[in-house]
Amino acid sequence: MKTFALALGAGGARGLAHIDVIEALDDMGVKPAAIAGTSIGALIGAAYAAGMRGRDIRHYLLALLHSHGEVRRRLMKARAGTLADFFAGALSQATQLDAEKFCAEFLPEEVPTEFSALAIPLLVVATDLHRRQEVPLSSGPLRPALAASMAIPGIFRPVSLGSRLLIDGGTTNPLPFDRLEGMADVTVAVDVFGVPEGDRADMPSTWECISMTMLVMGSTIVAAKLHRAAPDLLLRPNVTIFRTLDFYQASAILRVADAIKAEVKDKLGKLLSAAP
């Protein structure tokens, strides 16, 4: 049977649909030879690469996200600053989250501290803020790399890693299937941006406006990448009705995305069993 590599894209809460894809792979009894992920795709990819099954990731997230009080408590601990910063005029520090603290609070304990401890090779995409370029991370400390990959500007403070200041990888490569070239016979990419449906006129909050701007940028980048070259299998769970920060809608997102499982099993099964 042929091998495959898996790219999990950015997209905020929509990225919870990656779990349905992983569950389908578990049902098929196959695992990728390598994983590349950006932002939410990097976080879920890390849990999968660490050895968690899709249903384990699902149970962990639903148990956490259904406890709103616990989520708020952990978010408070993940703040980049304090009330003292607010009263001192350092408003950005007081209102932003620290991405590394966020990962410490929300990642499952199964996710190790080093890339080398993962069961499946993982590449995480972040962006160098000052050099304005994509940064692929695949060795060394894992959690700072994950923090950098999901550090949406305005919501999270940039992550300092070595001599670089890093932000969300979705600003440069929101669907990193190109980073898997040559690592397997088949490349699979999961795009959770989708295409907006219908007209909306509601006014978003400040944070939602920032995250929606990231969606606009990411969708444009993905479209350009696909125009140049495409993965062997592009999967698009139908989760466009959900907003980037709709994490409290986790059950609904997973339920809607469940339809992607049949497509995974059918199309990937044919690709893996096809003659060379």
C-alpha positions as a Markdown table, in Angstrom:
| # | Residue | x | y | z |
|---|---|---|---|---|
| 1 | Met | 0.0 | 0.0 | 0.0 |
| 2 | Lys | 1.2 | 3.5 | -0.8 |
| 3 | Thr | 2.2 | 6.0 | 1.9 |
| 4 | Phe | 0.6 | 9.4 | 2.5 |
| 5 | Ala | 1.4 | 12.7 | 4.2 |
| 6 | Leu | -1.1 | 14.9 | 5.8 |
| 7 | Ala | -1.4 | 18.8 | 5.9 |
| 8 | Leu | -3.8 | 20.3 | 8.4 |
| 9 | Gly | -4.7 | 23.9 | 7.7 |
| 10 | Ala | -5.4 | 27.0 | 9.7 |
| 11 | Gly | -8.9 | 28.4 | 10.3 |
| 12 | Gly | -9.6 | 28.8 | 14.0 |
| 13 | Ala | -12.6 | 26.9 | 15.4 |
| 14 | Arg | -13.3 | 25.5 | 11.9 |
| 15 | Gly | -10.1 | 23.5 | 12.4 |
| 16 | Leu | -11.8 | 21.3 | 14.9 |
| 17 | Ala | -13.1 | 19.5 | 11.7 |
| 18 | His | -9.5 | 18.1 | 11.4 |
| 19 | Ile | -10.6 | 15.7 | 14.2 |
| 20 | Asp | -13.2 | 14.1 | 11.9 |
| 21 | Val | -10.5 | 13.5 | 9.3 |
| 22 | Ile | -8.3 | 11.8 | 11.9 |
| 23 | Glu | -11.1 | 9.7 | 13.1 |
| 24 | Ala | -11.7 | 8.5 | 9.5 |
| 25 | Leu | -8.0 | 7.6 | 9.2 |
| 26 | Asp | -8.2 | 5.7 | 12.5 |
| 27 | Asp | -11.2 | 3.8 | 11.1 |
| 28 | Met | -9.2 | 2.9 | 8.0 |
| 29 | Gly | -6.3 | 1.7 | 10.2 |
| 30 | Val | -3.7 | 4.0 | 8.4 |
| 31 | Lys | -1.4 | 6.7 | 9.7 |
| 32 | Pro | 0.5 | 9.4 | 7.8 |
| 33 | Ala | 4.2 | 9.2 | 7.2 |
| 34 | Ala | 4.5 | 12.9 | 8.1 |
| 35 | Ile | 2.3 | 15.8 | 9.2 |
| 36 | Ala | 2.5 | 19.5 | 8.5 |
| 37 | Gly | 0.2 | 21.9 | 10.3 |
| 38 | Thr | -0.5 | 25.6 | 10.7 |
| 39 | Ser | -2.2 | 27.3 | 13.7 |
| 40 | Ile | -5.1 | 25.1 | 14.8 |
| 41 | Gly | -3.9 | 22.5 | 12.3 |
| 42 | Ala | -0.5 | 22.4 | 14.1 |
| 43 | Leu | -2.1 | 22.0 | 17.5 |
| 44 | Ile | -4.4 | 19.1 | 16.4 |
| 45 | Gly | -1.6 | 17.7 | 14.3 |
| 46 | Ala | 0.7 | 17.7 | 17.4 |
| 47 | Ala | -1.8 | 15.7 | 19.4 |
| 48 | Tyr | -2.2 | 13.2 | 16.6 |
| 49 | Ala | 1.5 | 13.0 | 16.0 |
| 50 | Ala | 2.0 | 12.3 | 19.8 |
| 51 | Gly | -0.1 | 9.2 | 19.4 |
| 52 | Met | -3.6 | 10.3 | 20.4 |
| 53 | Arg | -6.5 | 8.8 | 18.4 |
| 54 | Gly | -9.1 | 11.1 | 16.9 |
| 55 | Arg | -11.7 | 10.1 | 19.4 |
| 56 | Asp | -9.3 | 10.8 | 22.3 |
| 57 | Ile | -8.7 | 14.3 | 20.9 |
| 58 | Arg | -12.5 | 14.8 | 20.5 |
| 59 | His | -13.3 | 13.7 | 24.0 |
| 60 | Tyr | -10.5 | 15.9 | 25.5 |
| 61 | Leu | -11.7 | 19.0 | 23.6 |
| 62 | Leu | -15.4 | 18.5 | 24.2 |
| 63 | Ala | -14.9 | 17.9 | 28.0 |
| 64 | Leu | -12.9 | 21.1 | 28.2 |
| 65 | Leu | -15.0 | 23.4 | 25.9 |
| 66 | His | -18.2 | 22.4 | 27.6 |
| 67 | Ser | -16.9 | 23.7 | 30.9 |
| 68 | His | -17.1 | 27.5 | 30.2 |
| 69 | Gly | -15.9 | 28.3 | 33.7 |
| 70 | Glu | -12.8 | 26.2 | 33.3 |
| 71 | Val | -12.0 | 27.8 | 29.9 |
| 72 | Arg | -12.3 | 31.2 | 31.4 |
| 73 | Arg | -10.1 | 30.3 | 34.3 |
| 74 | Arg | -7.4 | 29.0 | 31.9 |
| 75 | Leu | -7.7 | 32.0 | 29.7 |
| 76 | Met | -7.1 | 34.3 | 32.7 |
| 77 | Lys | -3.9 | 32.4 | 33.5 |
| 78 | Ala | -2.8 | 32.7 | 29.8 |
| 79 | Arg | -3.0 | 36.6 | 29.8 |
| 80 | Ala | 0.2 | 38.3 | 28.6 |
| 81 | Gly | -0.2 | 41.0 | 31.2 |
| 82 | Thr | -2.0 | 41.9 | 34.4 |
| 83 | Leu | -4.4 | 44.5 | 35.6 |
| 84 | Ala | -1.4 | 46.5 | 36.7 |
| 85 | Asp | -0.3 | 46.7 | 33.1 |
| 86 | Phe | -3.7 | 48.0 | 32.2 |
| 87 | Phe | -3.6 | 50.8 | 34.8 |
| 88 | Ala | 0.0 | 51.6 | 33.8 |
| 89 | Gly | -1.2 | 52.3 | 30.2 |
| 90 | Ala | 0.2 | 49.1 | 28.7 |
| 91 | Leu | -3.1 | 48.2 | 27.2 |
| 92 | Ser | -1.8 | 45.7 | 24.6 |
| 93 | Gln | -0.1 | 43.7 | 27.3 |
| 94 | Ala | -3.3 | 43.6 | 29.4 |
| 95 | Thr | -5.7 | 42.6 | 26.7 |
| 96 | Gln | -3.5 | 40.1 | 24.7 |
| 97 | Leu | -2.9 | 36.4 | 25.5 |
| 98 | Asp | 0.5 | 34.8 | 25.8 |
| 99 | Ala | 0.5 | 32.0 | 23.3 |
| 100 | Glu | 3.0 | 29.9 | 25.2 |
| 101 | Lys | 1.0 | 30.1 | 28.4 |
| 102 | Phe | -2.1 | 29.3 | 26.3 |
| 103 | Cys | -0.5 | 26.1 | 25.1 |
| 104 | Ala | 0.6 | 25.2 | 28.6 |
| 105 | Glu | -3.0 | 25.6 | 29.8 |
| 106 | Phe | -4.9 | 24.0 | 26.9 |
| 107 | Leu | -2.7 | 21.3 | 25.2 |
| 108 | Pro | -3.3 | 17.7 | 26.3 |
| 109 | Glu | -0.6 | 16.3 | 28.5 |
| 110 | Glu | 0.1 | 13.7 | 25.9 |
| 111 | Val | 1.7 | 16.4 | 23.7 |
| 112 | Pro | 5.5 | 16.2 | 24.5 |
| 113 | Thr | 7.9 | 19.1 | 25.0 |
| 114 | Glu | 10.2 | 18.1 | 22.1 |
| 115 | Phe | 9.6 | 17.3 | 18.4 |
| 116 | Ser | 11.9 | 14.3 | 18.8 |
| 117 | Ala | 9.4 | 12.6 | 21.2 |
| 118 | Leu | 6.6 | 12.5 | 18.6 |
| 119 | Ala | 5.5 | 9.2 | 17.1 |
| 120 | Ile | 5.0 | 10.8 | 13.6 |
| 121 | Pro | 7.3 | 13.5 | 12.1 |
| 122 | Leu | 5.7 | 16.9 | 12.4 |
| 123 | Leu | 6.4 | 20.2 | 10.7 |
| 124 | Val | 4.9 | 23.4 | 12.2 |
| 125 | Val | 4.6 | 26.6 | 10.2 |
| 126 | Ala | 5.0 | 30.0 | 11.8 |
| 127 | Thr | 5.9 | 33.4 | 10.4 |
| 128 | Asp | 8.8 | 35.7 | 11.1 |
| 129 | Leu | 7.2 | 39.1 | 11.9 |
| 130 | His | 10.2 | 41.3 | 11.1 |
| 131 | Arg | 11.6 | 39.3 | 8.1 |
| 132 | Arg | 8.1 | 38.8 | 6.7 |
| 133 | Gln | 8.8 | 35.2 | 5.8 |
| 134 | Glu | 7.5 | 31.7 | 6.5 |
| 135 | Val | 9.3 | 29.7 | 9.2 |
| 136 | Pro | 9.1 | 25.9 | 9.1 |
| 137 | Leu | 9.8 | 24.3 | 12.5 |
| 138 | Ser | 10.4 | 20.5 | 12.9 |
| 139 | Ser | 13.0 | 20.0 | 15.6 |
| 140 | Gly | 13.8 | 21.3 | 19.1 |
| 141 | Pro | 11.2 | 22.5 | 21.6 |
| 142 | Leu | 7.7 | 21.7 | 20.4 |
| 143 | Arg | 5.4 | 23.9 | 22.5 |
| 144 | Pro | 7.0 | 27.2 | 21.6 |
| 145 | Ala | 6.7 | 26.3 | 17.9 |
| 146 | Leu | 3.0 | 25.5 | 18.4 |
| 147 | Ala | 2.5 | 28.7 | 20.3 |
| 148 | Ala | 4.2 | 30.7 | 17.5 |
| 149 | Ser | 2.1 | 29.0 | 14.8 |
| 150 | Met | -1.2 | 30.0 | 16.4 |
| 151 | Ala | -0.2 | 33.5 | 17.6 |
| 152 | Ile | -2.9 | 35.5 | 15.8 |
| 153 | Pro | -1.8 | 39.2 | 15.8 |
| 154 | Gly | -3.8 | 41.3 | 18.1 |
| 155 | Ile | -5.2 | 38.3 | 20.1 |
| 156 | Phe | -1.8 | 36.8 | 21.0 |
| 157 | Arg | 1.5 | 38.5 | 21.7 |
| 158 | Pro | 4.2 | 37.4 | 19.2 |
| 159 | Val | 6.4 | 34.5 | 20.4 |
| 160 | Ser | 10.2 | 35.1 | 20.8 |
| 161 | Leu | 12.1 | 32.0 | 19.6 |
| 162 | Gly | 15.8 | 32.4 | 19.3 |
| 163 | Ser | 16.6 | 35.6 | 17.4 |
| 164 | Arg | 13.1 | 35.7 | 15.7 |
| 165 | Leu | 9.8 | 37.1 | 16.7 |
| 166 | Leu | 7.1 | 34.8 | 15.4 |
| 167 | Ile | 3.4 | 35.1 | 14.7 |
| 168 | Asp | 0.6 | 32.9 | 13.2 |
| 169 | Gly | 1.8 | 30.8 | 10.3 |
| 170 | Gly | -1.5 | 31.4 | 8.6 |
| 171 | Thr | -0.2 | 34.8 | 7.5 |
| 172 | Thr | 2.3 | 33.1 | 5.1 |
| 173 | Asn | 1.3 | 29.4 | 4.6 |
| 174 | Pro | -2.2 | 28.5 | 5.9 |
| 175 | Leu | -2.3 | 25.1 | 4.2 |
| 176 | Pro | 1.3 | 23.7 | 4.1 |
| 177 | Phe | 0.9 | 20.7 | 1.8 |
| 178 | Asp | 3.9 | 22.0 | -0.2 |
| 179 | Arg | 6.1 | 21.3 | 2.8 |
| 180 | Leu | 5.4 | 17.6 | 2.5 |
| 181 | Glu | 6.7 | 17.2 | -1.0 |
| 182 | Gly | 8.7 | 14.0 | -1.4 |
| 183 | Met | 7.8 | 12.7 | 2.1 |
| 184 | Ala | 5.2 | 10.1 | 0.9 |
| 185 | Asp | 3.5 | 8.7 | -2.2 |
| 186 | Val | 0.3 | 10.7 | -1.7 |
| 187 | Thr | -0.3 | 14.2 | -0.2 |
| 188 | Val | -3.6 | 14.9 | 1.6 |
| 189 | Ala | -4.5 | 18.5 | 2.6 |
| 190 | Val | -7.5 | 19.5 | 4.8 |
| 191 | Asp | -8.7 | 23.1 | 4.0 |
| 192 | Val | -11.1 | 24.4 | 6.6 |
| 193 | Phe | -11.4 | 28.0 | 5.2 |
| 194 | Gly | -14.0 | 27.0 | 2.6 |
| 195 | Val | -16.1 | 29.4 | 0.6 |
| 196 | Pro | -18.4 | 31.8 | 2.4 |
| 197 | Glu | -22.1 | 31.1 | 1.8 |
| 198 | Gly | -24.7 | 33.9 | 1.5 |
| 199 | Asp | -24.6 | 37.5 | 2.5 |
| 200 | Arg | -23.8 | 38.8 | 6.0 |
| 201 | Ala | -24.3 | 42.3 | 7.3 |
| 202 | Asp | -23.7 | 41.9 | 11.0 |
| 203 | Met | -21.0 | 43.9 | 12.6 |
| 204 | Pro | -18.2 | 41.8 | 14.1 |
| 205 | Ser | -16.4 | 42.5 | 17.3 |
| 206 | Thr | -12.8 | 43.9 | 17.2 |
| 207 | Trp | -11.3 | 40.5 | 17.8 |
| 208 | Glu | -13.6 | 38.7 | 15.4 |
| 209 | Cys | -12.8 | 41.4 | 12.8 |
| 210 | Ile | -9.0 | 40.6 | 13.2 |
| 211 | Ser | -9.6 | 36.8 | 12.9 |
| 212 | Met | -11.9 | 37.3 | 9.9 |
| 213 | Thr | -9.2 | 39.4 | 8.2 |
| 214 | Met | -6.9 | 36.4 | 8.7 |
| 215 | Leu | -9.4 | 34.3 | 6.9 |
| 216 | Val | -9.5 | 36.7 | 4.0 |
| 217 | Met | -5.7 | 36.6 | 3.8 |
| 218 | Gly | -5.5 | 32.9 | 4.3 |
| 219 | Ser | -8.1 | 32.1 | 1.6 |
| 220 | Thr | -6.3 | 34.2 | -0.9 |
| 221 | Ile | -3.0 | 32.5 | -0.2 |
| 222 | Val | -4.5 | 29.0 | -0.4 |
| 223 | Ala | -6.2 | 29.9 | -3.7 |
| 224 | Ala | -2.9 | 31.1 | -5.2 |
| 225 | Lys | -1.1 | 27.9 | -3.9 |
| 226 | Leu | -3.7 | 25.6 | -5.4 |
| 227 | His | -3.5 | 27.5 | -8.7 |
| 228 | Arg | 0.2 | 26.6 | -8.9 |
| 229 | Ala | 0.0 | 23.1 | -7.7 |
| 230 | Ala | -2.5 | 21.0 | -5.8 |
| 231 | Pro | -2.2 | 18.1 | -3.3 |
| 232 | Asp | -3.3 | 14.6 | -4.5 |
| 233 | Leu | -6.4 | 14.9 | -2.3 |
| 234 | Leu | -7.9 | 18.2 | -1.1 |
| 235 | Leu | -10.5 | 17.8 | 1.6 |
| 236 | Arg | -12.9 | 20.6 | 2.5 |
| 237 | Pro | -15.2 | 19.9 | 5.4 |
| 238 | Asn | -18.4 | 22.0 | 5.1 |
| 239 | Val | -17.9 | 24.2 | 8.2 |
| 240 | Thr | -18.0 | 27.6 | 6.6 |
| 241 | Ile | -21.1 | 28.6 | 8.6 |
| 242 | Phe | -19.0 | 28.7 | 11.7 |
| 243 | Arg | -16.9 | 31.7 | 12.8 |
| 244 | Thr | -13.2 | 31.6 | 13.6 |
| 245 | Leu | -13.8 | 32.0 | 17.3 |
| 246 | Asp | -16.8 | 29.6 | 17.6 |
| 247 | Phe | -14.9 | 27.2 | 19.9 |
| 248 | Tyr | -18.0 | 26.9 | 22.1 |
| 249 | Gln | -19.7 | 25.5 | 19.0 |
| 250 | Ala | -17.3 | 22.5 | 19.1 |
| 251 | Ser | -20.1 | 19.8 | 19.2 |
| 252 | Ala | -21.9 | 21.4 | 16.2 |
| 253 | Ile | -18.7 | 21.8 | 14.2 |
| 254 | Leu | -17.7 | 18.1 | 14.7 |
| 255 | Arg | -21.2 | 17.0 | 13.9 |
| 256 | Val | -21.4 | 18.9 | 10.6 |
| 257 | Ala | -17.8 | 17.9 | 9.7 |
| 258 | Asp | -18.7 | 14.2 | 10.3 |
| 259 | Ala | -19.8 | 14.0 | 6.6 |
| 260 | Ile | -16.2 | 14.3 | 5.5 |
| 261 | Lys | -15.4 | 10.8 | 6.8 |
| 262 | Ala | -17.0 | 9.0 | 3.9 |
| 263 | Glu | -15.0 | 11.1 | 1.4 |
| 264 | Val | -11.8 | 10.4 | 3.3 |
| 265 | Lys | -12.4 | 6.7 | 3.3 |
| 266 | Asp | -13.5 | 6.5 | -0.3 |
| 267 | Lys | -11.0 | 8.8 | -2.0 |
| 268 | Leu | -7.9 | 8.2 | 0.1 |
| 269 | Gly | -8.6 | 4.4 | 0.0 |
| 270 | Lys | -8.6 | 4.5 | -3.7 |
| 271 | Leu | -5.4 | 6.5 | -3.9 |
| 272 | Leu | -3.5 | 4.3 | -1.4 |
| 273 | Ser | -4.5 | 1.1 | -3.2 |
| 274 | Ala | -3.9 | 2.3 | -6.7 |
| 275 | Ala | -1.2 | 0.7 | -8.7 |
| 276 | Pro | 2.1 | 2.7 | -9.0 |
